Coordinates of C-alpha atoms in Angstrom, one line a residue:
M1 CA 0.0 -0.1 0.1
M2 CA 2.8 2.5 0.7
H3 CA 4.3 1.7 -2.4
H4 CA 1.5 2.8 -4.2
V5 CA 1.4 6.1 -1.6
H6 CA 4.9 6.9 -2.6
H7 CA 4.4 6.5 -6.3
F8 CA 1.3 8.6 -6.2
I9 CA 2.8 11.3 -4.7
R10 CA 6.1 11.0 -7.1
S11 CA 3.8 11.4 -10.1
A12 CA 1.8 14.1 -8.8
T13 CA 4.9 16.1 -7.7
D14 CA 6.5 15.3 -11.1
W15 CA 3.5 16.8 -12.9
I16 CA 3.4 19.5 -10.9
F17 CA 6.9 20.9 -11.6
R18 CA 6.9 19.1 -14.8
R19 CA 8.8 21.0 -17.8
R20 CA 6.7 23.9 -19.7
H21 CA 7.9 24.1 -23.1
P22 CA 8.1 27.6 -23.8
G23 CA 7.1 27.1 -28.0
L24 CA 3.5 25.5 -26.2
A25 CA 3.7 28.5 -23.7
L26 CA 3.9 31.2 -26.2
I27 CA 1.2 29.7 -28.5
R28 CA -1.2 29.5 -25.1
F29 CA -0.8 33.4 -24.6
A30 CA -1.4 33.8 -28.4
V31 CA -4.7 31.8 -28.1
L32 CA -5.3 34.0 -25.1
L33 CA -4.6 37.2 -26.8
A34 CA -6.5 36.5 -29.6
I35 CA -10.0 35.9 -27.8
P36 CA -10.6 39.5 -27.3
L37 CA -9.4 40.2 -30.8
L38 CA -12.7 38.7 -32.3
G39 CA -14.4 41.8 -31.7
G40 CA -12.1 43.4 -33.7
L41 CA -11.8 41.9 -36.8
A42 CA -14.1 42.4 -39.8
F43 CA -15.8 39.2 -41.6
S44 CA -19.2 38.6 -43.7
I45 CA -20.5 35.2 -43.9
T46 CA -23.2 34.4 -46.5
L47 CA -25.8 31.9 -45.9
P48 CA -28.0 30.0 -48.6
F49 CA -31.7 29.7 -48.2
D50 CA -34.3 29.1 -50.2
A51 CA -35.9 32.6 -50.3
G52 CA -32.4 33.9 -51.2
P53 CA -29.1 34.0 -49.8
M54 CA -28.7 35.9 -46.4
S55 CA -25.5 38.0 -45.6
L56 CA -24.2 38.3 -42.1
S57 CA -20.7 41.1 -42.1
Y58 CA -19.1 43.1 -39.3
S59 CA -16.3 45.0 -39.6
T60 CA -14.5 47.2 -37.2
D61 CA -14.9 51.1 -37.0
T62 CA -12.2 52.9 -38.8
G63 CA -9.8 54.7 -36.2
P64 CA -7.4 54.1 -33.3
A65 CA -9.4 50.8 -32.2
S66 CA -8.6 49.5 -35.9
I67 CA -4.7 50.1 -35.5
I68 CA -4.9 48.8 -32.0
T69 CA -6.6 45.7 -33.5
S70 CA -4.0 45.6 -36.1
V71 CA -1.0 45.5 -34.0
L72 CA -2.3 43.2 -31.4
L73 CA -3.2 40.7 -34.4
A74 CA 0.3 41.0 -35.7
L75 CA 1.7 40.2 -32.1
V76 CA -0.2 37.1 -32.2
L77 CA 0.7 35.8 -35.4
V78 CA 4.4 36.4 -34.3
L79 CA 3.7 34.7 -30.9
A80 CA 2.4 31.6 -32.5
G81 CA 4.9 31.3 -35.3
T82 CA 7.8 31.8 -32.7
G83 CA 5.7 28.8 -30.7
I84 CA 6.0 26.6 -33.7
C85 CA 9.4 27.4 -34.6
L86 CA 10.4 26.8 -31.1
I87 CA 8.5 23.1 -30.7
V88 CA 9.8 22.3 -34.2
A89 CA 13.4 23.2 -33.3
D90 CA 13.2 21.2 -29.8
R91 CA 12.2 17.9 -32.0
K92 CA 14.9 18.1 -33.9
R93 CA 17.2 18.8 -30.9
L94 CA 15.2 15.6 -29.4
A95 CA 16.0 13.5 -32.1
R96 CA 19.8 14.0 -31.8
Q97 CA 19.6 14.0 -28.2
R98 CA 19.7 10.2 -25.9
V99 CA 19.6 9.4 -22.1
I100 CA 21.0 5.8 -22.0
A101 CA 19.7 4.2 -18.7
V102 CA 22.2 1.4 -17.6
E103 CA 20.4 -0.7 -15.4
F104 CA 22.6 -4.0 -13.6
R105 CA 20.7 -6.6 -12.1
G106 CA 22.4 -8.8 -10.2
L107 CA 21.3 -10.3 -6.7
H108 CA 17.4 -11.4 -7.1
D109 CA 15.5 -13.1 -9.8
G110 CA 12.3 -10.7 -8.6
G111 CA 11.1 -8.3 -11.2
G112 CA 11.3 -4.2 -10.4
A113 CA 10.4 -0.8 -11.5
P114 CA 12.4 -0.4 -14.9
L115 CA 15.7 2.5 -14.1
E116 CA 14.7 3.8 -17.7
D117 CA 11.0 4.4 -16.6
A118 CA 12.4 6.2 -13.2
V119 CA 14.5 8.6 -15.3
P120 CA 13.9 12.2 -13.9
D121 CA 12.1 14.2 -16.6
R122 CA 14.3 17.4 -16.2
F123 CA 16.2 14.7 -18.7
D124 CA 14.8 16.0 -21.8
A125 CA 15.9 13.8 -24.6
R126 CA 14.8 10.2 -25.7
R127 CA 15.3 7.8 -23.2
D128 CA 17.1 4.3 -24.3
G129 CA 17.3 1.6 -21.6
V130 CA 20.2 -1.2 -21.3
V131 CA 19.7 -3.8 -19.0
I132 CA 22.7 -6.0 -18.1
D133 CA 21.6 -8.9 -16.4
V134 CA 24.5 -10.9 -14.7
R135 CA 22.2 -13.1 -12.2
Q136 CA 23.4 -16.5 -13.9
G137 CA 23.3 -19.6 -11.5
L138 CA 22.0 -17.1 -9.0
I139 CA 21.0 -19.2 -5.8
N140 CA 19.6 -17.7 -2.5
G141 CA 20.8 -14.4 -3.6
V142 CA 24.2 -15.7 -4.3
I143 CA 26.1 -15.6 -7.5
V144 CA 27.8 -19.3 -7.9
A145 CA 29.2 -18.3 -11.9
P146 CA 30.9 -14.8 -11.1
D147 CA 32.9 -15.1 -14.3
I148 CA 29.8 -15.3 -16.2
A149 CA 28.6 -11.9 -14.7
V150 CA 32.2 -10.7 -15.5
G151 CA 32.0 -12.1 -19.2
K152 CA 28.5 -9.6 -19.6
L153 CA 29.8 -6.7 -18.0
L154 CA 33.0 -6.9 -20.4
S155 CA 30.2 -7.0 -23.3
M156 CA 28.4 -4.2 -22.2
R157 CA 31.0 -1.7 -23.7
D158 CA 30.1 -3.0 -27.2
Q159 CA 26.3 -2.4 -26.3
L160 CA 27.0 0.8 -25.5
A161 CA 29.1 1.7 -28.5
S162 CA 26.2 0.8 -30.5
R163 CA 23.8 3.5 -29.6
E164 CA 26.7 6.1 -29.5
S165 CA 27.5 5.1 -32.9
G166 CA 27.3 8.4 -35.4
R167 CA 26.2 10.7 -32.1
D168 CA 28.2 13.6 -31.1
R169 CA 29.3 13.0 -27.1
R170 CA 27.6 15.9 -25.9
D171 CA 24.3 14.8 -27.1
I172 CA 24.5 11.5 -25.0
Q173 CA 24.4 11.3 -21.2
Y174 CA 24.4 8.3 -19.0
V175 CA 21.7 7.5 -15.9
V176 CA 23.3 4.8 -14.2
G177 CA 22.1 2.3 -11.1
G178 CA 21.8 -1.2 -10.0
I179 CA 21.3 -3.9 -7.6
A180 CA 24.5 -6.3 -7.8
P181 CA 27.5 -7.5 -5.7
V182 CA 29.9 -4.8 -4.9
P183 CA 32.8 -6.5 -7.2
L184 CA 30.2 -6.3 -10.1
L185 CA 29.3 -2.9 -9.7
F186 CA 32.8 -1.3 -9.3
L187 CA 33.9 -3.0 -12.5
A188 CA 30.7 -1.7 -14.0
G189 CA 31.7 1.8 -13.3
L190 CA 34.8 1.5 -14.3
L191 CA 33.3 0.5 -17.4
V192 CA 31.0 2.8 -18.0
D193 CA 32.2 5.7 -20.6
D194 CA 33.3 8.5 -18.6
E195 CA 33.7 10.7 -21.9
A196 CA 29.9 11.7 -21.1
P197 CA 27.9 12.6 -18.5
V198 CA 26.6 10.3 -15.7
T199 CA 24.5 10.5 -13.2
F200 CA 24.0 7.8 -10.5
M201 CA 20.5 6.6 -8.9
D202 CA 19.7 4.1 -6.2
W203 CA 17.2 1.9 -5.7
D204 CA 15.3 3.1 -2.2
R205 CA 14.4 -0.4 -1.0
S206 CA 11.9 1.0 2.0
A207 CA 9.8 3.0 -0.8
R208 CA 10.5 0.3 -3.6
I209 CA 11.7 3.2 -6.7
W210 CA 14.5 4.5 -8.0
R211 CA 15.6 7.4 -6.6
E212 CA 18.1 10.3 -7.4
L213 CA 20.9 11.4 -5.1
N214 CA 19.5 14.6 -4.5
G215 CA 19.3 14.6 -0.7
P216 CA 21.0 17.0 1.9
D217 CA 24.9 16.4 2.5
D218 CA 25.1 15.7 6.1
G219 CA 28.5 16.8 6.1
E220 CA 30.2 13.5 7.3
R221 CA 33.6 12.1 5.5
F222 CA 35.7 9.3 5.5
V223 CA 38.4 8.7 8.5
V224 CA 41.9 7.7 6.9
S225 CA 43.9 5.9 8.9
G226 CA 47.0 3.3 8.0
L227 CA 48.3 5.5 5.4
D228 CA 51.2 7.0 7.3
A229 CA 52.4 3.7 8.5
L230 CA 52.3 2.1 5.0
V231 CA 55.9 1.3 4.1
D232 CA 57.2 2.0 0.9
E233 CA 57.1 -0.5 -2.2
A234 CA 54.8 -2.8 -0.2
D235 CA 54.1 -6.1 -2.1
A236 CA 50.1 -5.7 -1.4
V237 CA 48.4 -3.6 1.0
I238 CA 44.6 -4.0 2.2
L239 CA 42.6 -0.8 1.7
A240 CA 39.2 -1.3 3.5
I241 CA 36.3 1.0 2.5
G242 CA 33.3 0.9 5.2
Y243 CA 30.4 3.2 4.7
S244 CA 27.3 1.1 5.4
F245 CA 28.8 -1.0 7.6
P246 CA 33.1 -2.0 9.2
V247 CA 34.9 -3.9 6.8
D248 CA 35.5 -7.5 8.4
L249 CA 39.1 -7.1 8.8
P250 CA 39.6 -10.7 10.4
A251 CA 37.9 -12.0 7.4
A252 CA 39.9 -10.1 4.9
H253 CA 43.3 -10.9 6.4
A254 CA 41.9 -14.9 6.5
R255 CA 41.5 -14.1 2.7
V256 CA 44.6 -12.1 1.8
G257 CA 46.9 -13.0 4.6
N258 CA 48.5 -10.3 7.4
L259 CA 48.9 -7.5 4.9
P260 CA 48.7 -3.6 5.8
V261 CA 45.8 -1.8 6.3
V262 CA 44.9 1.5 5.1
A263 CA 41.0 2.4 6.2
L264 CA 38.5 4.7 5.4
T265 CA 35.8 4.6 7.6
M266 CA 32.6 6.7 8.4
P267 CA 32.0 8.1 11.9
T268 CA 28.4 6.6 11.8
H269 CA 28.0 3.6 9.4
S270 CA 24.8 3.6 8.0
T271 CA 22.5 2.3 4.9
T272 CA 20.2 5.4 4.7
T273 CA 22.4 8.1 4.3
H274 CA 24.3 8.1 1.2
W275 CA 21.4 10.1 -0.8
S276 CA 23.4 13.1 -1.3
G277 CA 25.4 13.4 -4.5
G278 CA 27.4 16.2 -3.2
K279 CA 28.4 13.8 -0.4
Q280 CA 29.3 11.4 -2.7
M281 CA 31.4 13.3 -4.8
A282 CA 33.7 14.4 -1.7
L283 CA 34.0 10.8 -0.4
A284 CA 35.1 9.7 -4.3
Q285 CA 37.9 12.7 -3.7
Q286 CA 38.9 11.1 -0.6
F287 CA 39.1 7.6 -2.4
I288 CA 41.4 9.3 -5.5
D289 CA 43.6 10.9 -2.9
V290 CA 44.3 7.7 -0.9
M291 CA 44.8 5.8 -4.1
I292 CA 47.2 8.4 -5.6
A293 CA 48.7 8.5 -1.8
I294 CA 49.2 4.7 -2.2
K295 CA 50.8 4.5 -5.7
G296 CA 53.1 7.1 -4.2
K297 CA 54.2 4.4 -1.8
R298 CA 54.8 2.7 -5.2
A299 CA 52.5 -0.5 -3.7
K300 CA 52.4 -3.2 -6.1
L301 CA 49.1 -4.5 -5.3
V302 CA 45.8 -3.3 -3.3
H303 CA 43.1 -5.3 -2.1
L304 CA 39.8 -3.6 -1.8
F305 CA 37.5 -5.0 0.7
L306 CA 34.6 -2.4 -0.1
A307 CA 31.1 -1.7 2.2
A308 CA 29.1 0.6 0.6
P309 CA 25.7 1.1 -1.4
A310 CA 25.4 0.5 -4.8
S311 CA 25.6 4.0 -6.1
L312 CA 28.5 4.6 -4.2
S313 CA 30.2 1.6 -5.4
L314 CA 29.6 2.3 -9.0
R315 CA 31.0 5.5 -8.6
L316 CA 34.1 4.7 -6.5
G317 CA 34.4 2.3 -9.9
T318 CA 34.4 5.2 -12.2
H319 CA 37.4 6.7 -10.5
Y320 CA 39.7 4.1 -10.7
D321 CA 41.9 5.2 -13.2
Q322 CA 43.5 2.0 -15.1
R323 CA 46.5 3.6 -15.9
L324 CA 47.8 5.7 -12.8
Y325 CA 46.8 3.4 -9.8
A326 CA 48.4 0.2 -8.3
R327 CA 46.7 -2.5 -9.6
A328 CA 43.9 -3.6 -7.5
I329 CA 41.2 -7.0 -6.8
V330 CA 38.0 -6.4 -5.3
H331 CA 36.5 -9.0 -3.0
Q332 CA 33.1 -10.4 -2.7
Y333 CA 31.8 -10.5 0.9
E334 CA 29.5 -13.7 2.2
S335 CA 28.1 -13.0 5.9
G336 CA 27.6 -16.3 7.4
S337 CA 29.0 -18.5 10.1
P338 CA 32.1 -17.6 9.8
S339 CA 31.5 -14.9 7.4
T340 CA 33.9 -14.8 4.5
F341 CA 35.4 -13.1 1.3
S342 CA 34.7 -15.6 -1.4
W343 CA 35.6 -14.8 -5.1
A344 CA 37.1 -11.7 -6.4
I345 CA 37.6 -9.7 -9.3
R346 CA 41.2 -8.3 -10.9
L347 CA 40.9 -5.2 -12.4
P348 CA 41.9 -4.4 -15.6
T349 CA 45.1 -1.8 -15.4
D350 CA 46.6 -2.2 -18.9
A351 CA 46.6 -2.9 -22.3
L352 CA 48.0 -6.4 -21.0
H353 CA 45.6 -7.3 -18.6
T354 CA 41.5 -7.5 -18.4
A355 CA 39.3 -8.2 -15.6
S356 CA 38.8 -11.6 -14.2
V357 CA 37.6 -13.5 -11.7
V358 CA 39.8 -14.8 -8.9
P359 CA 37.5 -17.9 -7.8
A360 CA 36.9 -19.0 -3.9
G361 CA 39.9 -20.6 -2.3
V362 CA 42.4 -19.4 -5.0
E363 CA 44.7 -17.2 -3.7
A364 CA 44.3 -13.3 -4.3
A365 CA 47.0 -12.6 -6.6
Y366 CA 47.4 -10.5 -9.6
D367 CA 49.8 -12.4 -11.7

């Protein structure tokens, strides 16, 4: 029931604050302006009857009133003509521009509202939906064939390229969202074209709707620790990013060994405080700064353990620089008794490597 209430409120709000086309506004104003002119126009009508034709005629008296009527009539025609020209020009622009909604499905087999249908009205362009379904081998919400999922993600670039083909990059925008395991989301963010504007959306589990990241910024930022203690030229380092929950460091050490830890931790862990785009951009900048600092220490490999909402995982992926940062492996967390980090994804870093899966039980090395 609450889902329908939220949908009604959202639809009503979108309708009230919908974008008014300036061309239609000019035409409406021209029509309103033309109504009083009906009394100032000259016309003649002849009606045929058996007894003979009957003529009805009307004309405005000469003088100032006639001049005013003529001026207003000219204004009506100019406004209506301008409005029509604006509408035609806007149709041509819409024929060029595309907003490509890229949705990743990777946790549950159940259906949901498509991301394409939730693209905000402010994106005044033709919508094109791309669904990347990586749920092969899904059992109880766990992906048991991550290599197939990675293969689907790697083919995404071809799908996007076909939609970009022949279009100016300035006419393309991306809206990206999804629900999938963190390593897949991070890789998906890396693969999304960063030469076109990208807007992130996230699934509100309570309201069961896609939402924009337009909430207020509460000012909280990552607390960075362990960076100063990192020695030069370390073979590998753990980067633990805990937003929604603290990273399970004992499980991380059990997976990759007793490596030095650099941690980015929120003062308050939460699953509902990520709805600010400004906050996410600030957190992403902290991630960039830490990755640059690790590269400055000449560390060879970063084991990334990330506990974050889907939209933040995607965003951080878009900021991973394949050429400038240390090689990285992103690990998948499995809660249970005991909790573990199972499979992982090696991120591509240069022309010699592509993304690949590190299966559970296999040493999480890069080469």
